[in-house]
Tab-separated table of C-alpha atoms and ligand atoms in Angstrom:
chain	number	residue	atom	x	y	z
A	25	MET	CA	0.007	-0.026	0.064
A	26	MET	CA	2.942	2.125	0.505
A	27	ASN	CA	6.031	1.329	-1.220
A	28	HIS	CA	8.122	4.482	-1.877
A	29	HIS	CA	11.180	5.098	0.492
A	30	PHE	CA	10.705	1.542	1.975
A	31	LYS	CA	13.328	-0.865	1.981
A	32	ASP	CA	13.492	-4.554	2.029
A	33	ILE	CA	13.803	-6.300	5.247
A	34	TYR	CA	16.632	-9.012	5.490
A	35	LEU	CA	18.026	-11.874	7.315
A	36	GLN	CA	21.581	-11.482	8.965
A	37	ALA	CA	23.614	-14.249	10.374
A	38	LEU	CA	25.561	-13.281	13.360
A	39	HIS	CA	29.309	-14.434	13.471
A	40	SER	CA	30.926	-12.486	16.306
A	41	THR	CA	31.859	-14.225	19.489
A	42	LEU	CA	28.931	-12.111	21.368
A	43	PHE	CA	26.530	-14.834	20.863
A	44	ASN	CA	28.850	-18.017	21.195
A	45	GLY	CA	26.883	-21.089	21.976
A	46	ILE	CA	23.985	-20.361	19.717
A	47	HIS	CA	23.195	-20.011	15.757
A	48	ALA	CA	21.856	-16.552	15.993
A	49	PHE	CA	20.051	-14.755	13.082
A	50	VAL	CA	18.572	-11.393	13.176
A	51	LEU	CA	15.441	-10.058	11.023
A	52	ARG	CA	16.204	-6.630	10.185
A	53	LEU	CA	13.003	-4.825	10.265
A	54	ASP	CA	14.902	-1.654	11.483
A	55	VAL	CA	16.021	-1.004	7.568
A	56	LEU	CA	12.425	-0.944	6.514
A	57	HIS	CA	12.218	2.800	6.921
A	58	LYS	CA	13.881	5.671	8.709
A	59	VAL	CA	10.485	6.868	10.282
A	60	VAL	CA	7.990	4.011	10.233
A	61	SER	CA	10.895	1.528	11.239
A	62	GLY	CA	10.498	-1.884	12.584
A	63	ASN	CA	7.216	-3.781	13.673
A	64	LYS	CA	5.316	-0.364	13.902
A	65	TRP	CA	4.390	-0.445	9.932
A	66	PHE	CA	3.355	-4.241	10.373
A	67	LYS	CA	1.088	-3.336	13.269
A	68	LEU	CA	-0.582	-0.361	11.478
A	69	LYS	CA	-1.325	-1.734	8.102
A	70	TYR	CA	-4.610	-3.444	8.688
A	71	TYR	CA	-6.135	-0.814	10.826
A	72	LEU	CA	-5.510	1.784	8.061
A	73	GLU	CA	-6.914	-0.626	5.482
A	74	GLU	CA	-10.031	-0.930	7.665
A	75	ALA	CA	-10.185	2.961	8.087
A	76	LYS	CA	-9.859	3.416	4.153
A	77	GLN	CA	-12.780	0.689	3.793
A	78	LYS	CA	-14.708	2.494	6.290
A	79	GLN	CA	-14.187	5.882	4.547
A	80	CYS	CA	-12.594	7.608	7.627
A	81	THR	CA	-10.536	10.428	6.709
A	82	THR	CA	-9.147	11.087	10.051
A	83	ILE	CA	-7.030	8.665	12.419
A	84	ALA	CA	-6.658	8.855	16.028
A	85	THR	CA	-4.436	7.294	18.431
A	86	PHE	CA	-2.664	7.223	21.713
A	87	GLY	CA	0.681	7.431	23.251
A	88	GLY	CA	3.462	8.843	25.515
A	89	ALA	CA	5.816	11.667	24.479
A	90	TYR	CA	8.554	9.177	23.245
A	91	SER	CA	6.118	6.921	21.584
A	92	ASN	CA	7.476	5.310	18.407
A	93	HIS	CA	3.941	4.222	17.642
A	94	VAL	CA	2.553	7.789	17.547
A	95	VAL	CA	5.194	9.146	15.096
A	96	ALA	CA	4.989	6.018	12.959
A	97	THR	CA	1.087	6.722	12.534
A	98	ALA	CA	1.641	10.491	11.856
A	99	TYR	CA	4.036	9.407	9.040
A	100	ALA	CA	1.975	6.638	7.698
A	101	CYS	CA	-1.244	8.758	7.798
A	102	LYS	CA	0.637	11.604	5.832
A	103	GLU	CA	1.618	9.242	2.997
A	104	LEU	CA	-1.739	7.713	2.734
A	105	GLY	CA	-3.561	10.852	2.760
A	106	PHE	CA	-5.280	10.660	6.363
A	107	LYS	CA	-5.483	13.523	8.612
A	108	SER	CA	-4.158	12.409	12.067
A	109	MET	CA	-4.256	13.213	15.855
A	110	ALA	CA	-2.878	11.555	18.821
A	111	TYR	CA	-3.750	11.842	22.544
A	112	ILE	CA	-0.658	12.371	24.471
A	113	ARG	CA	-0.131	11.216	27.922
A	114	GLY	CA	0.618	13.725	30.408
A	115	GLU	CA	0.837	17.599	30.312
A	116	GLN	CA	2.450	19.452	27.320
A	117	PRO	CA	6.103	19.573	28.287
A	118	ALA	CA	7.974	22.794	27.879
A	119	THR	CA	10.231	21.368	25.129
A	120	LEU	CA	8.765	18.834	22.830
A	121	SER	CA	10.482	15.289	22.351
A	122	HIS	CA	12.071	14.645	19.004
A	123	THR	CA	9.246	12.064	18.619
A	124	LEU	CA	6.566	14.859	19.035
A	125	GLN	CA	8.344	17.271	17.035
A	126	ALA	CA	8.397	14.635	14.292
A	127	ALA	CA	4.739	13.777	14.300
A	128	MET	CA	3.859	17.462	14.320
A	129	GLU	CA	5.918	18.014	11.310
A	130	TYR	CA	3.918	15.167	9.577
A	131	GLY	CA	0.785	16.968	10.356
A	132	MET	CA	-0.408	15.151	13.672
A	133	GLN	CA	-2.491	17.227	15.856
A	134	LEU	CA	-1.535	16.575	19.463
A	135	HIS	CA	-3.938	16.500	22.506
A	136	TYR	CA	-2.385	16.414	25.909
A	137	LEU	CA	-4.329	14.584	28.591
A	138	SER	CA	-3.616	14.234	32.138
A	139	ARG	CA	-2.499	10.646	33.181
A	140	ASN	CA	-6.021	9.888	34.720
A	141	ASN	CA	-7.939	11.418	31.508
A	142	TYR	CA	-5.436	9.454	29.485
A	143	PHE	CA	-5.791	6.148	31.020
A	144	PHE	CA	-9.634	6.618	31.118
A	145	MET	CA	-9.934	7.660	27.568
A	146	LYS	CA	-7.612	5.053	25.948
A	147	HIS	CA	-9.888	2.297	27.359
A	148	ASP	CA	-13.261	3.920	26.544
A	149	PHE	CA	-13.607	5.459	23.275
A	150	THR	CA	-17.213	6.296	23.566
A	151	SER	CA	-16.352	9.986	24.329
A	152	LEU	CA	-14.625	10.306	21.231
A	153	ASP	CA	-15.764	11.577	17.678
A	154	LYS	CA	-17.306	8.570	16.007
A	155	LYS	CA	-16.172	9.686	12.459
A	156	LYS	CA	-12.617	9.199	13.703
A	157	TYR	CA	-10.926	5.652	13.287
A	158	ILE	CA	-9.369	4.973	16.549
A	159	ILE	CA	-6.057	2.711	16.610
A	160	PRO	CA	-5.640	1.795	20.176
A	161	GLU	CA	-2.392	2.739	22.266
A	162	GLY	CA	0.597	0.982	20.724
A	163	GLY	CA	-1.573	-0.569	17.944
A	164	TYR	CA	-2.581	-3.195	20.382
A	165	GLY	CA	-5.399	-5.381	19.282
A	166	VAL	CA	-6.284	-8.121	16.854
A	167	LEU	CA	-5.515	-6.312	13.694
A	168	GLY	CA	-2.301	-5.231	15.015
A	169	ALA	CA	-1.405	-8.714	15.785
A	170	LYS	CA	-2.756	-9.814	12.441
A	171	GLY	CA	-0.529	-7.343	10.839
A	172	ALA	CA	2.552	-8.452	12.925
A	173	ALA	CA	2.044	-11.969	11.843
A	174	THR	CA	2.894	-10.930	8.395
A	175	ILE	CA	6.512	-10.029	9.818
A	176	LEU	CA	7.385	-13.771	9.403
A	177	ASP	CA	5.801	-14.061	5.716
A	178	ASN	CA	9.019	-14.938	3.984
A	179	ILE	CA	10.516	-16.875	7.176
A	180	ASP	CA	10.548	-20.519	7.369
A	181	VAL	CA	9.905	-20.550	11.205
A	182	LYS	CA	10.247	-24.330	11.268
A	183	ASN	CA	14.340	-23.637	10.819
A	184	TYR	CA	14.296	-22.143	14.238
A	185	ASP	CA	14.155	-23.403	17.719
A	186	TYR	CA	13.387	-19.999	19.161
A	187	ILE	CA	11.990	-16.637	17.949
A	188	ILE	CA	12.728	-13.940	20.407
A	189	ALA	CA	11.286	-10.275	20.237
A	190	ALA	CA	10.927	-7.144	22.697
A	191	CYS	CA	7.567	-6.540	23.990
A	192	GLY	CA	5.756	-3.231	24.951
A	193	THR	CA	2.186	-3.945	24.580
A	194	GLY	CA	3.022	-7.561	23.387
A	195	THR	CA	1.137	-6.860	19.982
A	196	THR	CA	4.115	-7.835	17.844
A	197	VAL	CA	4.720	-11.125	20.026
A	198	ALA	CA	0.989	-12.016	19.537
A	199	GLY	CA	1.562	-11.587	15.827
A	200	LEU	CA	4.569	-13.843	15.862
A	201	LEU	CA	2.490	-16.474	17.820
A	202	ASN	CA	-0.248	-16.493	15.105
A	203	ALA	CA	2.580	-17.151	12.511
A	204	CYS	CA	4.190	-20.032	14.406
A	205	LYS	CA	0.770	-21.836	15.007
A	206	ASN	CA	1.752	-24.917	12.918
A	207	SER	CA	5.286	-25.378	14.470
A	208	THR	CA	7.080	-26.271	17.330
A	209	VAL	CA	9.036	-23.090	17.593
A	210	LYS	CA	9.087	-21.429	20.802
A	211	VAL	CA	8.553	-17.589	21.134
A	212	ILE	CA	9.905	-15.655	23.608
A	213	GLY	CA	8.820	-12.211	24.440
A	214	ILE	CA	11.370	-9.967	26.232
A	215	ASN	CA	9.393	-7.763	28.754
A	216	VAL	CA	11.122	-4.355	28.970
A	217	LEU	CA	8.613	-2.903	31.174
A	218	LYS	CA	8.942	-3.194	35.052
A	219	GLY	CA	6.038	-4.946	37.075
A	220	TYR	CA	3.845	-5.750	33.753
A	221	GLU	CA	2.336	-8.671	35.095
A	222	ASN	CA	-0.675	-8.990	32.711
A	223	LEU	CA	1.650	-9.241	29.534
A	224	TYR	CA	1.167	-13.010	28.999
A	225	ALA	CA	-2.406	-12.757	29.181
A	226	ASP	CA	-2.600	-9.599	27.153
A	227	ILE	CA	-0.725	-11.273	24.381
A	228	LEU	CA	-2.936	-14.161	24.303
A	229	LYS	CA	-6.249	-11.726	24.299
A	230	VAL	CA	-5.095	-10.294	20.747
A	231	ALA	CA	-3.516	-13.577	19.225
A	232	ASP	CA	-5.582	-15.960	17.308
A	233	GLU	CA	-7.837	-18.402	19.393
A	234	ASP	CA	-5.645	-21.490	17.976
A	235	VAL	CA	-2.192	-20.337	18.899
A	236	LYS	CA	-0.195	-22.562	20.872
A	237	SER	CA	0.056	-20.773	24.264
A	238	ASP	CA	2.340	-23.381	25.767
A	239	ASN	CA	5.059	-22.180	23.286
A	240	LEU	CA	4.827	-18.749	24.506
A	241	PHE	CA	7.441	-17.495	27.156
A	242	ILE	CA	7.927	-14.226	28.785
A	243	TYR	CA	11.409	-13.072	29.964
A	244	ASP	CA	11.242	-9.993	32.378
A	245	TYR	CA	14.057	-7.692	31.452
A	246	PRO	CA	13.488	-4.220	32.235
A	247	PHE	CA	17.364	-3.712	32.927
A	248	GLY	CA	16.762	-0.855	35.491
A	249	GLY	CA	13.250	0.146	34.137
A	250	TYR	CA	11.445	1.163	30.752
A	251	ALA	CA	13.596	3.634	28.872
A	252	LYS	CA	16.190	3.804	31.446
A	253	TYR	CA	19.789	2.972	30.638
A	254	THR	CA	23.083	2.561	32.442
A	255	PRO	CA	26.719	2.806	30.972
A	256	GLU	CA	26.868	-1.037	30.644
A	257	LEU	CA	23.793	-0.824	28.330
A	258	ILE	CA	25.721	1.824	26.125
A	259	LEU	CA	28.821	-0.292	26.139
A	260	TRP	CA	26.731	-2.976	24.895
A	261	MET	CA	24.910	-1.045	22.190
A	262	ASN	CA	28.341	0.135	20.722
A	263	ASP	CA	29.887	-3.155	21.089
A	264	LEU	CA	27.168	-4.714	19.087
A	265	TYR	CA	27.404	-2.355	16.502
A	266	LYS	CA	31.137	-2.670	16.247
A	267	GLN	CA	31.032	-6.534	15.900
A	268	GLU	CA	28.054	-7.209	14.029
A	269	ASN	CA	27.111	-3.997	12.319
A	270	ILE	CA	23.732	-3.829	14.173
A	271	PRO	CA	22.346	-0.368	15.587
A	272	THR	CA	19.980	-0.940	18.302
A	273	ASP	CA	17.808	1.281	20.424
A	274	PHE	CA	18.395	1.941	24.096
A	275	VAL	CA	14.565	1.283	25.124
A	276	TYR	CA	13.819	-2.065	23.459
A	277	THR	CA	16.213	-3.735	21.097
A	278	ALA	CA	19.572	-3.282	22.981
A	279	LYS	CA	17.689	-4.978	25.958
A	280	LEU	CA	16.589	-7.611	23.492
A	281	PHE	CA	20.046	-8.515	22.412
A	282	TYR	CA	21.318	-8.566	25.892
A	283	ALA	CA	18.520	-10.710	27.068
A	284	VAL	CA	19.147	-13.192	24.396
A	285	LYS	CA	22.954	-13.390	25.447
A	286	ASP	CA	21.514	-13.720	29.433
A	287	LEU	CA	19.283	-16.611	28.364
A	288	TYR	CA	21.951	-18.526	26.866
A	289	ASN	CA	24.116	-17.941	29.863
A	290	LYS	CA	21.363	-19.112	32.172
A	291	LYS	CA	21.019	-22.009	29.977
A	292	ILE	CA	17.342	-21.364	29.079
A	293	LEU	CA	18.380	-21.406	25.239
A	294	ALA	CA	19.978	-24.865	24.871
A	295	ASN	CA	23.469	-25.052	23.343
A	296	ASN	CA	23.895	-24.927	19.387
A	297	SER	CA	20.061	-23.878	19.114
A	298	LYS	CA	18.830	-21.760	16.333
A	299	VAL	CA	17.601	-18.361	17.345
A	300	LEU	CA	15.812	-15.838	15.438
A	301	ILE	CA	15.892	-12.369	16.910
A	302	ILE	CA	13.344	-9.918	15.488
A	303	HIS	CA	15.018	-6.488	15.420
A	304	SER	CA	11.846	-4.418	15.791
A	305	GLY	CA	13.626	-1.031	14.721
A	306	GLY	CA	12.846	2.094	16.884
A	307	LEU	CA	16.232	3.737	16.163
A	308	GLN	CA	14.727	7.229	16.395
A	309	GLY	CA	14.220	6.885	20.087
A	310	ASN	CA	17.951	7.391	20.425
A	311	LEU	CA	17.690	10.843	19.255
A	312	SER	CA	16.662	11.567	22.878
A	313	LEU	CA	20.124	10.293	24.126
A	314	PRO	CA	22.811	13.137	24.750
A	315	ALA	CA	24.985	13.689	21.725
A	316	ASN	CA	28.253	11.499	21.220
A	317	THR	CA	26.732	8.686	23.487
A	318	LEU	CA	26.577	6.247	20.698
A	319	SER	CA	29.036	5.497	18.110
A	320	PHE	CA	26.690	5.014	15.442
B	4	PLP	C1	7.031	-0.272	19.999
B	4	PLP	C2	8.345	-1.027	19.814
B	4	PLP	C3	8.274	-2.298	20.494
B	4	PLP	C4	7.020	-3.051	21.306
B	4	PLP	O1	6.132	-3.520	20.403
B	4	PLP	P1	4.602	-4.227	21.069
B	4	PLP	O2	4.051	-4.864	19.596
B	4	PLP	O3	4.133	-3.151	21.484
B	4	PLP	O4	5.157	-5.214	21.968
B	4	PLP	C5	9.481	-3.137	20.433
B	4	PLP	N1	10.471	-2.796	19.804
B	4	PLP	C6	10.603	-1.521	19.237
B	4	PLP	C7	11.667	-1.060	18.540
B	4	PLP	C8	9.151	-0.595	19.300
B	4	PLP	O5	9.468	0.594	18.986
């Protein structure tokens, strides 16, 4: 539906000593597009198709000031000729994040809501204008998962023992689980949020009914907390880039790759297993780090 400026995703085998003991491959969704990078485009596509079918002209969604989903929605809407708006959690900050600035540049209108109102409205759309097509926060929903399932369209999942991805809402992992219905591959969601205990249940809520829930595992790996980083994480990001030429973001994918190493060290991933890591993109989030933090 939206082809220009989009690049093909590809599979990369990892060769450095960082992942000794396993056969690791990375599905590089981060190269897809510089704004709508990674998993976001996959999660959005069926929502936007439905909006078009319903002849809605305005898309509304929800997110925080650093939401990759919000900026991806803004860009996709601009490309496809929709008007867009987002409800943003919290008061308007004195200086806008790069994410919100970019969203506005793509023509998105932003409405700031207090945390209480935000929480209420994101669960109850009844007070919102019925003519708007609403995409839930983070693209969380059945259509988001169905779109995310197409991430694996050109991958033979039977070649892998594990498929591992970072989780925010879990929509992406729900889609991966949909795509792995007919195989024994284990899907591991790396939970980067602290204390998000319902993640497993929330994933199954939006996945197809006939997925193999026994093959879904959650590994809690907040690494200090959501969107928090340590010097150790930054060293890891620079090392991963130097050794494998893979840029990561500090919120999701740096922790994802670190978690894979940790899962192997803890012997949760068996020796010599074949592991597919989903690089879900999100690199624009690194713009909020101080200059010169990263070598890429
Ligand atoms: C949004 C995002 C996620 C989380 O995806 P969910 O489908 O909400 O679990 C993971 N990685 C990156 C890079 C993201 O931007």
